[in-house]
């Protein structure tokens, strides 16, 4: 970890000083700062908080929101909730996987995209739904996926 | 913001707001709940801001971003008040027309009004729209009137009167008695009597005590808690403060799943404003009662919605359930007496305190009182959130409110209760929806999702979907759930891919029975419901997959083939262009042919085939060959 990163970590720890049960919140904050939780970060946290590495790792690996490997610049998330499922979410996921050339849970080689499936985003009425970065898109079909992702890919090349 | 130090202060503030309100100023309320945002609400808001500024109407028109009023199907929703003209499906391009026609000239924009699909009649106001006028809305009615980031909007509509009433005119015991008398039952799924839960936390020895809002709404298909937490956070908070007063707690937690970032944001904002006004903190409204709340974000684990698992998560631990031989009301968070209720349960509390237990218990059925918000989704015309009295029949919800099934398809059944629920077949649609009736049919209320399925959804595949979902979400702490789910998935995967055996059905039942009897928490115990309910209601579909190797709904990928009808193919070549496998042959202008050995059955060709041609059909596997032979003979 760079000194800059270590400083960030110290700041986050300060925020929760004196509070109980903050580990999950701290890891979530750490992730929004660094986009993922690295082995080094866990080691540093362990040293500073005097919590064993194994315990931090257990928490970080239990929760889906925590990425233990680096993620792409763009985050694509396909909702697989029941309402989306009955409206063709599987086809949407297939189309997204084939467009990006990766399976869900993977990141493209150039770290352009990370694709994940999520078990329900709670926008069930407008399914199938996907999130691209922080934007929600409703009633997405394979055509719209191509358009959305194609746009992003060409944006990041420019 | 001046701190309110007494009950009178709150009333003075409300009077002052009413006095200052400009009756001539018109309001444009735009739903910016996550649903409408997904349909482009943000751009609609910007378009209104631009248009109003362009015309210099900032003084006359107030643009308000609100929470979700429920009719997500028709988003983006825009309501112009007075008098409350309901515009639907609004796009940024429609905005100049609304401003010109309605706000400047006082007319209507006909094409944005609700149109009855049968009679063609237009509806102007909310009460004229069938989706709304068959509902009975108390909990979500105000969502379209409130900017969730403005506590004064909530106060103007009578917000925090229940709290001031409880603090000034009722003892803690009175509050508990009132909730008990109301007959309110937990809206998170279990349906446990809320008042009883409060009473046992109040009577439990030891301090500190905690109150908790469970907004870890993980049930796929349910989003009423999101809508309430996002759209009207103060209604939940007010309920929580009253609960804390009743059981003697001084700190509380709101646990929000991280998949709901807007709910997290709005809740934090609400807490901040309530604190500034003195509705949280020391000596609330001069009553001597101290209470504060913090927000805890979930980190993506379905099982954390289970009450004991949620408490583990609040402690910063892995969100696994604890054995329940000790109740959380006596030993919950940090092993202290803890009162946990679901978002919707908390939101009911101010209503009961304001209007009385007798009013509340006059709504609903014998054992299920009040209204319930359902998320009506899936294959139904009007999707969205609907709030109805307990006991309304599924048929009324689906046909009167939901407007029936789209595209002339047949209704196959209704899935309720999420992954812990079951599928109820069409023949039971007259069933009144309450806790008892749904359980009797082998499903459950759960958090209130009603997922309508039509003939295109395969019952076996849906059961497999839920088992797969739960395999992913089982925490793995106890063996019956961890292993049982894996074995069930193995079997169901086999059945939907055409390798199922007749004895599989018996094994499924045995595994289910074992899981039901021996799992640690409700996740494992109820995980079998989707399988058992489909086995009992749709046995023919299972046998069709196993014996005939056929999926009657043509939904199971391994058992279908895509086929180009040569007579209707227009040779546009779109299917060939879009096929990711390169499995389609045929030059542009000539008929396309799918090479079945290369086809991955992704269905993209089916999606892209132009509606005027509809040349690609789905058929049972094996039929393609016979069709091709027929073709050759011809």
Tab-separated table of C-alpha atoms in Angstrom, chain B residues 341-535:
chain	number	residue	atom	x	y	z
B	341	UNK	CA	-39.489	-4.765	13.374
B	342	UNK	CA	-39.775	-4.480	9.655
B	343	UNK	CA	-40.000	-1.073	7.917
B	344	UNK	CA	-43.672	-1.404	7.062
B	345	UNK	CA	-44.533	-2.474	10.614
B	346	UNK	CA	-42.857	0.637	11.992
B	347	UNK	CA	-44.630	2.844	9.461
B	348	UNK	CA	-47.986	1.552	10.740
B	349	UNK	CA	-47.320	2.745	14.293
B	350	UNK	CA	-48.005	6.497	13.825
B	351	UNK	CA	-51.269	5.624	12.058
B	352	UNK	CA	-52.419	3.474	14.973
B	353	UNK	CA	-51.484	6.081	17.582
B	354	UNK	CA	-53.170	8.867	15.594
B	355	UNK	CA	-56.343	7.088	14.609
B	356	UNK	CA	-56.642	4.540	17.378
B	357	UNK	CA	-56.482	0.766	17.651
B	358	UNK	CA	-60.211	0.409	16.975
B	359	UNK	CA	-59.909	2.166	13.641
B	360	UNK	CA	-56.959	-0.042	12.660
B	361	UNK	CA	-58.600	-3.292	13.687
B	362	UNK	CA	-61.753	-2.414	11.766
B	363	UNK	CA	-59.721	-2.952	8.576
B	364	UNK	CA	-58.779	-6.417	7.393
B	365	UNK	CA	-59.793	-9.948	8.319
B	366	UNK	CA	-60.409	-11.662	11.615
B	367	UNK	CA	-56.773	-12.393	12.354
B	368	UNK	CA	-54.924	-10.095	9.927
B	369	UNK	CA	-55.627	-6.427	10.551
B	370	UNK	CA	-54.900	-3.245	8.686
B	371	UNK	CA	-53.655	-2.736	5.178
B	372	UNK	CA	-50.692	-4.410	3.510
B	373	UNK	CA	-48.501	-3.134	0.738
B	374	UNK	CA	-47.908	-5.712	-1.965
B	375	UNK	CA	-45.504	-5.485	-4.826
B	376	UNK	CA	-47.463	-6.616	-7.813
B	377	UNK	CA	-44.956	-7.632	-10.438
B	378	UNK	CA	-44.186	-10.123	-13.169
B	379	UNK	CA	-46.628	-10.831	-15.978
B	380	UNK	CA	-49.300	-8.319	-15.104
B	381	UNK	CA	-50.313	-5.139	-16.903
B	382	UNK	CA	-50.096	-2.642	-14.053
B	383	UNK	CA	-46.995	-3.442	-12.065
B	384	UNK	CA	-46.126	-1.525	-8.953
B	385	UNK	CA	-46.860	-1.202	-5.270
B	386	UNK	CA	-50.425	-1.654	-4.149
B	387	UNK	CA	-51.784	-1.101	-0.671
B	388	UNK	CA	-54.999	-2.929	0.085
B	389	UNK	CA	-56.887	-4.074	3.160
B	390	UNK	CA	-55.893	-7.541	4.298
B	391	UNK	CA	-58.315	-10.070	2.902
B	392	UNK	CA	-58.697	-8.743	-0.635
B	393	UNK	CA	-58.698	-11.652	-3.072
B	394	UNK	CA	-55.756	-12.358	-5.352
B	395	UNK	CA	-58.136	-12.088	-8.306
B	396	UNK	CA	-59.162	-8.552	-7.334
B	397	UNK	CA	-55.558	-7.522	-6.865
B	398	UNK	CA	-54.466	-8.965	-10.197
B	399	UNK	CA	-57.457	-8.019	-12.346
B	400	UNK	CA	-59.036	-4.908	-10.796
B	401	UNK	CA	-55.804	-3.220	-9.754
B	402	UNK	CA	-53.293	-4.995	-11.926
B	403	UNK	CA	-55.416	-4.835	-15.082
B	404	UNK	CA	-54.917	-8.512	-15.928
B	405	UNK	CA	-52.287	-10.384	-17.893
B	406	UNK	CA	-50.530	-8.783	-20.861
B	407	UNK	CA	-50.504	-10.058	-24.449
B	408	UNK	CA	-53.596	-12.226	-24.038
B	409	UNK	CA	-51.648	-14.888	-22.168
B	410	UNK	CA	-53.101	-17.296	-19.627
B	411	UNK	CA	-52.403	-16.775	-15.968
B	412	UNK	CA	-50.626	-19.793	-14.575
B	413	UNK	CA	-50.229	-18.852	-10.937
B	414	UNK	CA	-48.962	-16.427	-8.375
B	415	UNK	CA	-45.754	-16.651	-6.449
B	416	UNK	CA	-45.952	-15.077	-3.009
B	417	UNK	CA	-43.612	-14.892	-0.061
B	418	UNK	CA	-40.337	-14.776	-1.978
B	419	UNK	CA	-37.956	-17.746	-1.852
B	420	UNK	CA	-39.650	-18.926	1.332
B	421	UNK	CA	-43.072	-18.879	-0.236
B	422	UNK	CA	-44.775	-20.997	-2.776
B	423	UNK	CA	-46.642	-20.841	-6.031
B	424	UNK	CA	-50.410	-20.673	-5.866
B	425	UNK	CA	-52.182	-21.960	-8.985
B	426	UNK	CA	-54.816	-19.966	-10.863
B	427	UNK	CA	-57.680	-22.034	-9.477
B	428	UNK	CA	-57.114	-20.552	-6.010
B	429	UNK	CA	-57.283	-16.922	-7.119
B	430	UNK	CA	-60.417	-16.198	-5.112
B	431	UNK	CA	-58.441	-16.751	-1.923
B	432	UNK	CA	-58.480	-13.732	0.357
B	433	UNK	CA	-54.920	-12.634	0.987
B	434	UNK	CA	-53.994	-12.774	4.658
B	435	UNK	CA	-51.419	-14.553	6.791
B	436	UNK	CA	-53.543	-17.661	7.444
B	437	UNK	CA	-54.927	-18.235	3.957
B	438	UNK	CA	-51.584	-18.028	2.169
B	439	UNK	CA	-50.003	-20.432	4.638
B	440	UNK	CA	-52.918	-22.815	4.202
B	441	UNK	CA	-52.172	-22.935	0.473
B	442	UNK	CA	-48.553	-23.894	1.107
B	443	UNK	CA	-47.175	-20.433	0.477
B	444	UNK	CA	-46.811	-17.502	2.840
B	445	UNK	CA	-47.247	-13.766	3.145
B	446	UNK	CA	-43.547	-13.058	3.446
B	447	UNK	CA	-42.827	-9.424	2.896
B	448	UNK	CA	-45.646	-9.135	0.374
B	449	UNK	CA	-44.410	-9.857	-3.096
B	450	UNK	CA	-47.013	-11.032	-5.589
B	451	UNK	CA	-45.245	-12.264	-8.670
B	452	UNK	CA	-47.688	-13.132	-11.411
B	453	UNK	CA	-46.604	-15.859	-13.787
B	454	UNK	CA	-48.185	-16.761	-17.087
B	455	UNK	CA	-48.056	-19.808	-19.334
B	456	UNK	CA	-44.522	-18.921	-20.496
B	457	UNK	CA	-43.028	-19.511	-17.058
B	458	UNK	CA	-42.139	-23.112	-16.249
B	459	UNK	CA	-43.079	-24.163	-12.720
B	460	UNK	CA	-40.125	-26.557	-12.442
B	461	UNK	CA	-37.710	-23.940	-13.670
B	462	UNK	CA	-39.099	-21.394	-11.204
B	463	UNK	CA	-38.596	-23.861	-8.345
B	464	UNK	CA	-35.059	-24.434	-9.607
B	465	UNK	CA	-34.524	-20.687	-9.738
B	466	UNK	CA	-35.458	-20.275	-6.073
B	467	UNK	CA	-33.337	-23.206	-4.966
B	468	UNK	CA	-30.423	-21.779	-6.934
B	469	UNK	CA	-31.041	-18.379	-5.350
B	470	UNK	CA	-30.978	-19.890	-1.880
B	471	UNK	CA	-27.890	-22.034	-2.585
B	472	UNK	CA	-26.200	-18.754	-3.275
B	473	UNK	CA	-27.576	-17.130	-0.143
B	474	UNK	CA	-27.439	-19.947	2.419
B	475	UNK	CA	-24.813	-18.978	4.975
B	476	UNK	CA	-23.642	-22.572	5.255
B	477	UNK	CA	-23.656	-22.663	9.011
B	478	UNK	CA	-26.007	-25.640	9.342
B	479	UNK	CA	-25.731	-28.808	7.292
B	480	UNK	CA	-29.368	-29.458	6.319
B	481	UNK	CA	-29.702	-26.114	4.578
B	482	UNK	CA	-26.225	-26.060	3.044
B	483	UNK	CA	-26.209	-29.594	1.700
B	484	UNK	CA	-29.944	-30.023	1.239
B	485	UNK	CA	-30.150	-27.066	-1.095
B	486	UNK	CA	-27.183	-28.278	-3.133
B	487	UNK	CA	-28.729	-31.721	-3.583
B	488	UNK	CA	-32.093	-30.217	-4.519
B	489	UNK	CA	-30.398	-27.972	-7.054
B	490	UNK	CA	-28.561	-30.929	-8.547
B	491	UNK	CA	-31.810	-32.821	-8.981
B	492	UNK	CA	-33.742	-29.862	-10.371
B	493	UNK	CA	-30.923	-28.961	-12.744
B	494	UNK	CA	-31.161	-32.501	-14.030
B	495	UNK	CA	-34.908	-32.318	-14.507
B	496	UNK	CA	-34.864	-29.032	-16.427
B	497	UNK	CA	-32.059	-30.227	-18.653
B	498	UNK	CA	-33.822	-33.445	-19.540
B	499	UNK	CA	-31.793	-35.928	-17.503
B	500	UNK	CA	-34.256	-36.274	-14.630
B	501	UNK	CA	-35.275	-39.700	-13.356
B	502	UNK	CA	-38.630	-40.814	-11.999
B	503	UNK	CA	-37.239	-41.517	-8.533
B	504	UNK	CA	-36.040	-37.894	-8.299
B	505	UNK	CA	-39.442	-36.686	-7.163
B	506	UNK	CA	-39.407	-38.964	-4.131
B	507	UNK	CA	-35.860	-37.902	-3.243
B	508	UNK	CA	-36.847	-34.240	-3.517
B	509	UNK	CA	-39.662	-34.812	-1.051
B	510	UNK	CA	-37.378	-36.635	1.380
B	511	UNK	CA	-34.712	-33.938	1.300
B	512	UNK	CA	-37.383	-31.280	1.730
B	513	UNK	CA	-38.856	-33.049	4.730
B	514	UNK	CA	-35.449	-33.307	6.394
B	515	UNK	CA	-34.585	-29.671	5.750
B	516	UNK	CA	-37.906	-28.514	7.107
B	517	UNK	CA	-37.391	-30.446	10.333
B	518	UNK	CA	-33.737	-29.804	11.024
B	519	UNK	CA	-32.531	-26.459	9.607
B	520	UNK	CA	-31.273	-23.862	12.059
B	521	UNK	CA	-33.230	-20.869	10.811
B	522	UNK	CA	-36.277	-20.069	8.750
B	523	UNK	CA	-34.235	-19.739	5.562
B	524	UNK	CA	-33.577	-23.473	5.446
B	525	UNK	CA	-36.908	-24.484	6.903
B	526	UNK	CA	-38.912	-22.557	4.325
B	527	UNK	CA	-36.529	-23.020	1.397
B	528	UNK	CA	-38.437	-26.144	0.472
B	529	UNK	CA	-41.738	-24.313	-0.105
B	530	UNK	CA	-41.184	-23.425	-3.768
B	531	UNK	CA	-40.321	-27.050	-4.503
B	532	UNK	CA	-43.119	-28.623	-2.484
B	533	UNK	CA	-45.778	-26.209	-3.730
B	534	UNK	CA	-44.886	-26.782	-7.381
B	535	UNK	CA	-44.709	-30.543	-6.830
